[in-house]
Amino acid sequence: DLGDSSKLAAQTAVLSLLCAVLETGGASLGESALLAPTLHDLLFELLWVPHTRALALRSLVAIVGGHCVSGGGANGSTGGVNSGTNSTRRDAWDGLVRRYLQLLPEAQALAAGTQTQYFAPLFDILRGLRTALNGPSGNALRTALALGATQNTQLAYVLVTSAMNGEYGIGSLNESVVLVSLRTLRSLLSRSELARDAFGVQVGYGTLSNALLTAWGTDREVSLSLVARVLELAVDADLGYDAEVFQNLDALSTFLTSEKIALRNPGALPVLITLLRRAPSVVSVWGLHALHGLLENSVQSRAAADQAEALSDLLDWFASEAKQSATQSAVSADSENAENPDEKNPTVCDLLSQCVALCASHSLSARHFRGAFRVLRDDAIETRFKRQLLTGLRLAAKRDGPAAYFDFGGSGAADVSGATFSSRNPFSTHSTRIHAESGPGCMVVTQPPNLPAGRAGYTFAAWIRVERFPEVGGEGLTAVTTSGASSESKSKSRVALFAMRGASGLGVAATLGPFGVEMTSFSPGSVETVALDVSNTERAGDASTSSRGGGKIHEKNWMFLCIAHSQARPPLTSAAVSLFIDGEKVVSKKLKFPKLAEPLTNVVIGAFDEFDAAAAAALGASFGCKTNSGGFNHSTGSINGSASKPTHPFVGQIGAVRFFDDALSSAAIAAIAALGSDYLGAFSPTETSSQVALLGAGMTVTEAREIREQIAPRLVLSLNAAAARGRECFSTVTSEDDGTVLKTLVAVGKRVEGSIVSGIAGGMAG
């Protein structure tokens, strides 16, 4: 008798105990509960009873999550759900999830009832789904739904999206259903490129946009709450509920910058722009200000906007807004002042022109040019708006850095110029495997080149752009300890640059900080480190635009960084390492060249991965060592004062990466820098493009040929994002024993070239 209070209390106590047991009872108990259909029936029945619904939901979430954890899927893999090792368990889990999802239409019908509307079940069921997705088994559940290995993929996305479109009638509750559904959808797609792509295929972001507009209705203005929820979907982050962020544009900018928020879901960006176009002016300004901050602070955001074709939408909106503004102020006396927008109170057109400029600075196609010229030719648009657009488009001609690059841009993903790589999903080549570990990710060369022996050295060269140096005091960060550095410099940490090691941990490692590079050499019985400090090497030029202006390495600036490490040539020279930036030698110091009797087994760029950490720990345990910089870092193998925490992964962008099996000369490095960031060739002396570039840098024809003849045979590894396909990245350098398709194509090309030359010679002789 449910009316008996003592029985209600007993029922609640039993369910509470069941929840606790299911949540902490371990894998065996979880499997037993998964294979107990009678228990499932009881929990689904109790879910519709108000006073037992919360406990029933907790129990169901524990059963679903327990299977994912016990199956090994807690870290984002799908082992327990999709491995097929136990089809009975998999089918039971699949049926349980499907049955849970099918509760949504029933709850939606209750909420849209003609006589009595009851919203609580719908809200609670959506909250239970979010709890499962945000719990320890969330990655496994999210991935299983996205892979389509179960029958629930389309069901989950479709039912959550359709929950927005119920005939609920009551305006405030209808808005609540839409906002709660958006939060649940974000949980379904969070931290998973796989899930975002699956949603785009199964439902589509265009369908989501239409569903939102239909649910909201034409008689209601788009609210700030709705825009904020869609923005959270686009950035995959919580904006919080601080009223200051939603009322003050400066507070919004500070929040976006301090939280390192970037656009991570390109598909949601057109949805956001569509809503902003329908929103009242104050909401549009808030949303565009947030979008402008994201585009300005992050290359990843600009790449996402390019992937979403946002520039076309923004140009179209700018034209429409300019016409509307011109109509409203046809006889305004302030039209002259409107050409100088108020930075503290920007209009929609002001922010649109700035967003267009930022998108155009990243990528501007012929189609975008045509769209811009249509605006400029439109007689219905006033001159002041055309000037705004032209001023913004001037930034498109100021793009620096390579057109294609690897983007190590944030939380668990590495990108290749707009193509996002999901975490722990490697892409490989015949000589290269690049994958994302925790943090922004790293590049791992699975078949590393040999560390040069004899009198040669090595050279690492790359175009890089540091998005940000992490703040000191964050968890697991290593502080910059450069002597003489200012208090500002000491607030930043170094990031991993590259490491080359053998199985025993011997080799070299490099970290990058605001004041230079720290190089560490690991040899049998000794570890030696030096700081290649640029703070005492003032460079001419504007510090705000120069990568090394003001005696420091600036964030958000592309630079060509080169490290040349030469072996000793007694009695003439000692082993030394030199740092070059933008083709100029900045600093050079003595550093012992590592002695390896074993081949390199691990070469990483952008992070010190798990193998490198294990090798460093083995090296540290094998002998005690004293250095000129203090403690030995067992996590990274670097020497960094007294810190023993791991070095933070590189956060930013990396263009072409090259390794040479010799310490290149200053003239050779200057020549590589002169070729520019978009040069992806192999320095062949017969190349026309490289010769023209070097001649433009002041070299003679003979000098240009000789310098390329010096560089070309020394190149042993060349990686660039233009040679990537999905997660496969092909080194553009081949060796004699390399049996890859690339080498075959090169050989075929040489034969064809030889045949053509022979044919021409034969024709001339004839």
XYZ file of C-alpha atoms in Angstrom, residues 438-441 468 470 477 494-496 606-608 647-651:
18
model
C 46.074 13.833 -22.581
C 46.194 17.525 -23.295
C 46.573 18.986 -26.764
C 48.386 15.928 -28.159
C 49.956 30.225 -24.917
C 50.723 27.773 -19.304
C 53.584 22.442 -14.578
C 57.843 25.765 -20.374
C 56.181 23.437 -22.856
C 57.542 20.287 -24.460
C 54.921 18.567 -28.847
C 54.727 16.423 -25.696
C 56.736 13.950 -23.677
C 56.303 19.433 -18.547
C 53.101 20.747 -20.083
C 52.374 19.728 -23.695
C 52.883 22.254 -26.455
C 49.762 24.357 -27.073
